[in-house]
GROMACS .gro file of C-alpha atoms in nm:
model
  328
    1MET     CA    1   0.007  -0.014  -0.034
    2GLU     CA    2   0.279   0.249   0.098
    3VAL     CA    3   0.466   0.200  -0.216
    4SER     CA    4   0.146   0.247  -0.466
    5CYS     CA    5   0.083   0.535  -0.258
    6LYS     CA    6   0.435   0.675  -0.378
    7ILE     CA    7   0.358   0.533  -0.703
    8LEU     CA    8   0.036   0.824  -0.702
    9ARG     CA    9   0.247   1.082  -0.545
   10ARG     CA   10   0.510   1.064  -0.839
   11SER     CA   11   0.288   1.021  -1.113
   12ILE     CA   12   0.098   1.351  -1.020
   13HIS     CA   13   0.408   1.515  -0.941
   14SER     CA   14   0.537   1.435  -1.278
   15PHE     CA   15   0.205   1.579  -1.417
   16LEU     CA   16   0.160   1.901  -1.236
   17GLN     CA   17   0.591   1.959  -1.313
   18ASN     CA   18   0.514   1.928  -1.659
   19TYR     CA   19   0.138   2.029  -1.674
   20HIS     CA   20   0.164   2.243  -1.992
   21TYR     CA   21   0.252   1.949  -2.184
   22PHE     CA   22   0.093   1.679  -2.083
   23THR     CA   23  -0.238   1.906  -2.105
   24SER     CA   24  -0.159   2.078  -2.443
   25THR     CA   25  -0.019   1.754  -2.643
   26ALA     CA   26  -0.096   1.437  -2.486
   27ALA     CA   27  -0.482   1.555  -2.386
   28PHE     CA   28  -0.553   1.707  -2.714
   29LEU     CA   29  -0.423   1.395  -2.910
   30ALA     CA   30  -0.661   1.195  -2.687
   31PHE     CA   31  -0.940   1.399  -2.718
   32PRO     CA   32  -1.126   1.230  -3.031
   33PHE     CA   33  -1.047   0.898  -2.867
   34SER     CA   34  -1.238   1.034  -2.553
   35ALA     CA   35  -1.490   1.213  -2.737
   36SER     CA   36  -1.533   0.835  -2.961
   37ILE     CA   37  -1.588   0.701  -2.636
   38LEU     CA   38  -1.818   0.887  -2.455
   39LEU     CA   39  -2.051   0.909  -2.772
   40SER     CA   40  -2.041   0.536  -2.834
   41GLN     CA   41  -2.216   0.517  -2.489
   42ALA     CA   42  -2.460   0.697  -2.599
   43LEU     CA   43  -2.501   0.554  -2.986
   44VAL     CA   44  -2.479   0.209  -2.819
   45PRO     CA   45  -2.871   0.186  -2.717
   46ALA     CA   46  -2.978   0.339  -3.049
   47SER     CA   47  -2.766   0.089  -3.240
   48SER     CA   48  -3.013  -0.181  -3.206
   49THR     CA   49  -2.966  -0.369  -3.512
   50LEU     CA   50  -2.526  -0.427  -3.451
   51LEU     CA   51  -2.651  -0.465  -3.046
   52SER     CA   52  -2.906  -0.698  -3.108
   53GLN     CA   53  -2.709  -0.908  -3.333
   54ILE     CA   54  -2.410  -0.934  -3.076
   55HIS     CA   55  -2.654  -1.015  -2.803
   56SER     CA   56  -2.803  -1.279  -2.982
   57HIS     CA   57  -2.504  -1.487  -3.102
   58LEU     CA   58  -2.377  -1.462  -2.736
   59ARG     CA   59  -2.669  -1.604  -2.605
   60THR     CA   60  -2.658  -1.872  -2.831
   61LEU     CA   61  -2.390  -1.930  -2.750
   62PHE     CA   62  -2.412  -1.907  -2.386
   63ASP     CA   63  -2.729  -2.140  -2.413
   64ALA     CA   64  -2.508  -2.452  -2.597
   65ALA     CA   65  -2.293  -2.410  -2.337
   66GLY     CA   66  -2.538  -2.516  -2.098
   67PHE     CA   67  -2.531  -2.204  -1.857
   68PRO     CA   68  -2.853  -2.135  -1.721
   69SER     CA   69  -3.052  -1.941  -1.886
   70SER     CA   70  -3.287  -1.820  -1.607
   71SER     CA   71  -3.010  -1.691  -1.423
   72GLN     CA   72  -3.013  -1.292  -1.457
   73LEU     CA   73  -2.661  -1.219  -1.329
   74PHE     CA   74  -2.584  -1.438  -1.682
   75THR     CA   75  -2.828  -1.241  -1.869
   76ILE     CA   76  -2.668  -0.874  -1.729
   77LEU     CA   77  -2.305  -1.054  -1.829
   78ASN     CA   78  -2.427  -1.072  -2.186
   79LEU     CA   79  -2.552  -0.751  -2.230
   80LYS     CA   80  -2.265  -0.569  -2.118
   81VAL     CA   81  -2.028  -0.831  -2.264
   82SER     CA   82  -2.290  -0.689  -2.610
   83GLN     CA   83  -2.255  -0.325  -2.489
   84THR     CA   84  -1.842  -0.357  -2.447
   85ILE     CA   85  -1.774  -0.525  -2.796
   86THR     CA   86  -2.019  -0.282  -3.023
   87SER     CA   87  -1.848   0.025  -2.829
   88SER     CA   88  -1.521  -0.102  -2.883
   89ILE     CA   89  -1.624  -0.166  -3.296
   90PHE     CA   90  -1.706   0.239  -3.317
   91THR     CA   91  -1.431   0.335  -3.131
   92LEU     CA   92  -1.141   0.109  -3.308
   93PRO     CA   93  -0.986   0.362  -3.527
   94PHE     CA   94  -0.956   0.663  -3.272
   95THR     CA   95  -0.822   0.338  -3.043
   96LEU     CA   96  -0.537   0.273  -3.311
   97THR     CA   97  -0.449   0.625  -3.421
   98PHE     CA   98  -0.535   0.924  -3.150
   99LEU     CA   99  -0.503   0.656  -2.823
  100LEU     CA  100  -0.211   0.509  -2.943
  101PHE     CA  101  -0.018   0.851  -3.064
  102SER     CA  102  -0.097   0.994  -2.716
  103LYS     CA  103   0.033   0.699  -2.479
  104ALA     CA  104   0.331   0.760  -2.713
  105SER     CA  105   0.394   1.133  -2.655
  106ILE     CA  106   0.317   1.046  -2.273
  107ILE     CA  107   0.603   0.787  -2.254
  108GLN     CA  108   0.862   0.996  -2.522
  109ALA     CA  109   0.807   1.283  -2.247
  110LEU     CA  110   0.876   1.035  -1.934
  111ASN     CA  111   1.157   0.864  -2.087
  112HIS     CA  112   1.335   1.189  -2.102
  113HIS     CA  113   1.418   1.463  -1.770
  114LYS     CA  114   1.261   1.724  -1.946
  115PRO     CA  115   1.009   1.703  -2.237
  116THR     CA  116   1.011   1.891  -2.516
  117LEU     CA  117   0.749   2.095  -2.682
  118PRO     CA  118   0.696   2.031  -2.967
  119PRO     CA  119   0.768   1.650  -2.936
  120SER     CA  120   0.971   1.487  -3.193
  121PHE     CA  121   0.731   1.357  -3.464
  122THR     CA  122   0.997   1.062  -3.551
  123CYS     CA  123   1.036   0.922  -3.195
  124ILE     CA  124   0.663   0.949  -3.183
  125ILE     CA  125   0.616   0.739  -3.486
  126PHE     CA  126   0.870   0.488  -3.355
  127HIS     CA  127   0.760   0.458  -3.024
  128TYR     CA  128   0.377   0.431  -3.194
  129LYS     CA  129   0.494   0.121  -3.402
  130SER     CA  130   0.554  -0.037  -3.094
  131LEU     CA  131   0.254   0.006  -2.962
  132PHE     CA  132   0.050  -0.100  -3.208
  133HIS     CA  133   0.202  -0.389  -3.276
  134THR     CA  134   0.162  -0.480  -2.876
  135TYR     CA  135  -0.196  -0.384  -2.892
  136VAL     CA  136  -0.318  -0.597  -3.168
  137TYR     CA  137  -0.151  -0.886  -2.937
  138ASN     CA  138  -0.360  -0.776  -2.667
  139SER     CA  139  -0.649  -0.797  -2.879
  140PHE     CA  140  -0.572  -1.146  -2.888
  141PHE     CA  141  -0.510  -1.169  -2.579
  142ILE     CA  142  -0.795  -1.039  -2.455
  143LEU     CA  143  -0.989  -1.287  -2.661
  144SER     CA  144  -0.822  -1.586  -2.521
  145ALA     CA  145  -0.898  -1.462  -2.154
  146ASN     CA  146  -1.251  -1.474  -2.232
  147ALA     CA  147  -1.272  -1.785  -2.422
  148SER     CA  148  -1.081  -1.947  -2.136
  149SER     CA  149  -1.322  -1.814  -1.883
  150PHE     CA  150  -1.639  -1.898  -2.095
  151CYS     CA  151  -1.451  -2.290  -2.187
  152LEU     CA  152  -1.370  -2.294  -1.767
  153PHE     CA  153  -1.752  -2.195  -1.712
  154PHE     CA  154  -1.869  -2.459  -1.958
  155LEU     CA  155  -1.703  -2.757  -1.816
  156ALA     CA  156  -1.779  -2.659  -1.407
  157PHE     CA  157  -2.167  -2.642  -1.529
  158THR     CA  158  -2.142  -2.947  -1.728
  159PHE     CA  159  -1.968  -3.114  -1.399
  160ALA     CA  160  -2.227  -2.970  -1.148
  161GLU     CA  161  -2.530  -3.135  -1.387
  162GLY     CA  162  -2.352  -3.444  -1.422
  163LEU     CA  163  -2.349  -3.464  -1.070
  164GLY     CA  164  -2.695  -3.377  -1.016
  165PHE     CA  165  -2.656  -3.030  -0.895
  166SER     CA  166  -2.928  -2.844  -1.072
  167SER     CA  167  -3.082  -2.668  -0.776
  168PRO     CA  168  -3.186  -2.288  -0.781
  169SER     CA  169  -2.946  -2.258  -0.452
  170PHE     CA  170  -2.698  -2.404  -0.637
  171THR     CA  171  -2.712  -2.241  -0.963
  172LEU     CA  172  -2.729  -1.934  -0.796
  173PHE     CA  173  -2.440  -2.004  -0.627
  174MET     CA  174  -2.211  -2.135  -0.939
  175SER     CA  175  -2.344  -1.818  -1.140
  176VAL     CA  176  -2.242  -1.548  -0.846
  177SER     CA  177  -1.906  -1.752  -0.888
  178ALA     CA  178  -1.864  -1.798  -1.251
  179VAL     CA  179  -1.923  -1.419  -1.233
  180VAL     CA  180  -1.650  -1.308  -0.963
  181LEU     CA  181  -1.420  -1.553  -1.140
  182PHE     CA  182  -1.484  -1.371  -1.479
  183SER     CA  183  -1.413  -1.014  -1.315
  184VAL     CA  184  -1.057  -1.152  -1.156
  185ILE     CA  185  -0.941  -1.325  -1.492
  186LEU     CA  186  -1.032  -1.032  -1.726
  187GLY     CA  187  -0.878  -0.797  -1.462
  188ASN     CA  188  -0.577  -0.949  -1.423
  189ALA     CA  189  -0.566  -0.952  -1.814
  190LEU     CA  190  -0.653  -0.630  -1.873
  191VAL     CA  191  -0.380  -0.509  -1.616
  192ILE     CA  192  -0.118  -0.705  -1.798
  193CYS     CA  193  -0.210  -0.555  -2.129
  194ASN     CA  194  -0.151  -0.212  -1.978
  195MET     CA  195   0.181  -0.303  -1.857
  196ALA     CA  196   0.281  -0.486  -2.215
  197LEU     CA  197   0.165  -0.183  -2.386
  198THR     CA  198   0.354   0.111  -2.122
  199LEU     CA  199   0.658  -0.183  -2.160
  200SER     CA  200   0.691  -0.184  -2.517
  201GLY     CA  201   0.646   0.184  -2.537
  202MET     CA  202   0.941   0.245  -2.268
  203GLU     CA  203   1.148  -0.038  -2.459
  204GLY     CA  204   1.053   0.010  -2.786
  205HIS     CA  205   1.017  -0.367  -2.844
  206GLY     CA  206   0.620  -0.458  -2.954
  207GLY     CA  207   0.438  -0.733  -3.005
  208TYR     CA  208   0.419  -1.094  -2.777
  209LEU     CA  209   0.709  -1.030  -2.631
  210ALA     CA  210   0.637  -0.730  -2.440
  211ILE     CA  211   0.339  -0.939  -2.320
  212LEU     CA  212   0.549  -1.168  -2.157
  213LYS     CA  213   0.772  -0.958  -2.002
  214ALA     CA  214   0.491  -0.761  -1.840
  215CYS     CA  215   0.392  -1.114  -1.677
  216VAL     CA  216   0.754  -1.109  -1.576
  217LEU     CA  217   0.748  -0.767  -1.444
  218LEU     CA  218   0.404  -0.827  -1.288
  219ARG     CA  219   0.492  -1.172  -1.082
  220GLY     CA  220   0.428  -1.043  -0.729
  221ARG     CA  221   0.272  -0.744  -0.815
  222THR     CA  222  -0.072  -0.772  -0.949
  223SER     CA  223  -0.284  -0.689  -0.636
  224MET     CA  224  -0.098  -0.314  -0.672
  225ALA     CA  225  -0.132  -0.294  -1.055
  226LEU     CA  226  -0.517  -0.356  -1.002
  227PHE     CA  227  -0.489  -0.120  -0.666
  228LEU     CA  228  -0.346   0.181  -0.922
  229ALA     CA  229  -0.613   0.126  -1.207
  230LEU     CA  230  -0.892   0.096  -0.977
  231PRO     CA  231  -0.921   0.502  -0.857
  232PHE     CA  232  -0.862   0.595  -1.240
  233ASN     CA  233  -1.105   0.334  -1.403
  234ALA     CA  234  -1.347   0.483  -1.105
  235CYS     CA  235  -1.264   0.828  -1.227
  236LEU     CA  236  -1.322   0.768  -1.593
  237ALA     CA  237  -1.679   0.559  -1.519
  238ALA     CA  238  -1.786   0.866  -1.291
  239VAL     CA  239  -1.684   1.099  -1.630
  240GLU     CA  240  -1.889   0.883  -1.871
  241ALA     CA  241  -2.172   0.937  -1.609
  242LEU     CA  242  -2.147   1.257  -1.606
  243PHE     CA  243  -2.184   1.290  -2.000
  244GLN     CA  244  -2.471   1.042  -1.974
  245PHE     CA  245  -2.635   1.327  -1.722
  246ARG     CA  246  -2.520   1.593  -1.858
  247VAL     CA  247  -2.533   1.598  -2.263
  248VAL     CA  248  -2.700   1.262  -2.350
  249ARG     CA  249  -3.004   1.351  -2.065
  250ALA     CA  250  -3.029   1.726  -2.200
  251TYR     CA  251  -3.040   1.604  -2.557
  252HIS     CA  252  -3.335   1.349  -2.503
  253ILE     CA  253  -3.550   1.556  -2.262
  254GLY     CA  254  -3.488   1.849  -2.570
  255GLY     CA  255  -3.501   2.237  -2.456
  256ASN     CA  256  -3.449   2.596  -2.646
  257SER     CA  257  -3.218   2.595  -2.959
  258SER     CA  258  -3.030   2.867  -2.778
  259SER     CA  259  -2.925   2.622  -2.495
  260TRP     CA  260  -2.764   2.390  -2.763
  261PRO     CA  261  -2.437   2.559  -2.738
  262PHE     CA  262  -2.343   2.544  -2.435
  263ILE     CA  263  -2.489   2.164  -2.387
  264ALA     CA  264  -2.179   2.111  -2.672
  265LEU     CA  265  -1.916   2.309  -2.510
  266GLU     CA  266  -2.001   2.106  -2.197
  267GLY     CA  267  -1.965   1.762  -2.365
  268ILE     CA  268  -1.645   1.916  -2.541
  269PHE     CA  269  -1.507   2.010  -2.158
  270ILE     CA  270  -1.641   1.640  -2.028
  271ALA     CA  271  -1.460   1.497  -2.314
  272TYR     CA  272  -1.122   1.699  -2.220
  273LEU     CA  273  -1.128   1.565  -1.875
  274TYR     CA  274  -1.166   1.207  -1.990
  275SER     CA  275  -0.845   1.284  -2.203
  276VAL     CA  276  -0.678   1.424  -1.862
  277PHE     CA  277  -0.752   1.129  -1.667
  278ILE     CA  278  -0.640   0.907  -1.982
  279THR     CA  279  -0.286   1.112  -1.990
  280ILE     CA  280  -0.275   1.060  -1.598
  281ASP     CA  281  -0.337   0.685  -1.590
  282THR     CA  282  -0.076   0.649  -1.848
  283ILE     CA  283   0.186   0.811  -1.642
  284VAL     CA  284   0.094   0.605  -1.360
  285SER     CA  285   0.151   0.314  -1.585
  286CYS     CA  286   0.488   0.437  -1.659
  287MET     CA  287   0.608   0.502  -1.302
  288PHE     CA  288   0.499   0.147  -1.208
  289TYR     CA  289   0.654   0.003  -1.482
  290LYS     CA  290   0.942   0.157  -1.359
  291SER     CA  291   0.951   0.106  -1.015
  292CYS     CA  292   0.851  -0.266  -1.131
  293LYS     CA  293   1.181  -0.238  -1.321
  294MET     CA  294   1.395  -0.117  -1.024
  295GLY     CA  295   1.228  -0.393  -0.764
  296LEU     CA  296   1.311  -0.691  -1.013
  297SER     CA  297   1.665  -0.539  -1.033
  298ASN     CA  298   1.661  -0.531  -0.666
  299ASP     CA  299   1.541  -0.915  -0.626
  300GLN     CA  300   1.832  -1.001  -0.901
  301LYS     CA  301   2.104  -0.889  -0.684
  302GLY     CA  302   2.308  -1.171  -0.461
  303LYS     CA  303   2.121  -1.439  -0.661
  304HIS     CA  304   2.324  -1.654  -0.907
  305PHE     CA  305   2.293  -1.916  -1.122
  306LEU     CA  306   2.520  -2.225  -1.227
  307ARG     CA  307   2.675  -2.181  -1.645
  308ILE     CA  308   2.688  -2.488  -1.761
  309GLU     CA  309   2.970  -2.555  -2.043
  310PHE     CA  310   3.038  -2.803  -2.356
  311PRO     CA  311   3.380  -2.798  -2.420
  312GLU     CA  312   3.441  -2.891  -2.777
  313GLU     CA  313   3.745  -3.094  -2.708
  314ASP     CA  314   3.544  -3.300  -2.509
  315ASN     CA  315   3.308  -3.548  -2.677
  316TYR     CA  316   3.028  -3.609  -2.407
  317GLY     CA  317   3.010  -3.254  -2.290
  318HIS     CA  318   3.066  -3.247  -1.883
  319LEU     CA  319   2.917  -3.009  -1.614
  320ALA     CA  320   3.173  -2.742  -1.571
  321PHE     CA  321   3.118  -2.566  -1.208
  322LYS     CA  322   3.233  -2.271  -1.275
  323ASN     CA  323   3.218  -1.938  -1.086
  324PHE     CA  324   2.871  -1.827  -0.921
  325GLU     CA  325   2.738  -1.538  -1.168
  326GLU     CA  326   2.468  -1.287  -1.096
  327LEU     CA  327   2.185  -1.328  -1.292
  328PRO     CA  328   2.194  -1.083  -1.613
   0.00000   0.00000   0.00000
């Protein structure tokens, strides 16, 4: 807990120290993505065709897997997953461009002691390529995590049904346990993907290796990563609720034509606020990455390994017990 608070303080200090840089370059780069996220939350219920198709396909998948159709929890989970997929489809072009460019500019700034204005476009492009490759592999990783969860649920419900446990109370218990387990698996997968993006930007190497390195860095630090991600996810959810209340609600209620410019300006300000929180969340991820790297290097001190050599002059290769060396 103390280390997490120290990371948060360092992140806020870095944000305030370079306030003009992060609130101008990084936030405005993320602004189109933020606007697309907020608008997609309002347009998803209106896009009944796409949403209903995804919802029906998932319901068919759940029914084929043997999940209890009478469970209210799985009905809510089906609806939320359908809305998330629909919203992701709407925002995918903005995610692959503006969001990744914004993260690249933040990572470039934190890789140097003093960020420069305007940022180096060549360096941003270099970081963007690594982030893009990692984001593609992250998408497959998230799909694999969801598929593994549903496969595990299928085996659990099938095994329980085979043993004759089909009472309503037991079904409710299994449904609650499945939803909790799904949340834990998805939360850990999202934390790994976030660390992989930060690592690929910091080290300039993207792809599946970034995900593997992120798993190594997060070993024993998953709870800290979840604790750091919780407040900013809550802030982003609060901004989305504010947009729904102040902009979407006012649009559906209607009013005087003279009030529409103020509603539009308020929507722009809320989208900018969303971009600022995305910027701070990226800064926290970078600080957490540096803390993990420092902790990993400290853990390696004093640890040694046994080197095995196979000399060319020996036909049978023997074990050469050399001096113990520190792990690289």
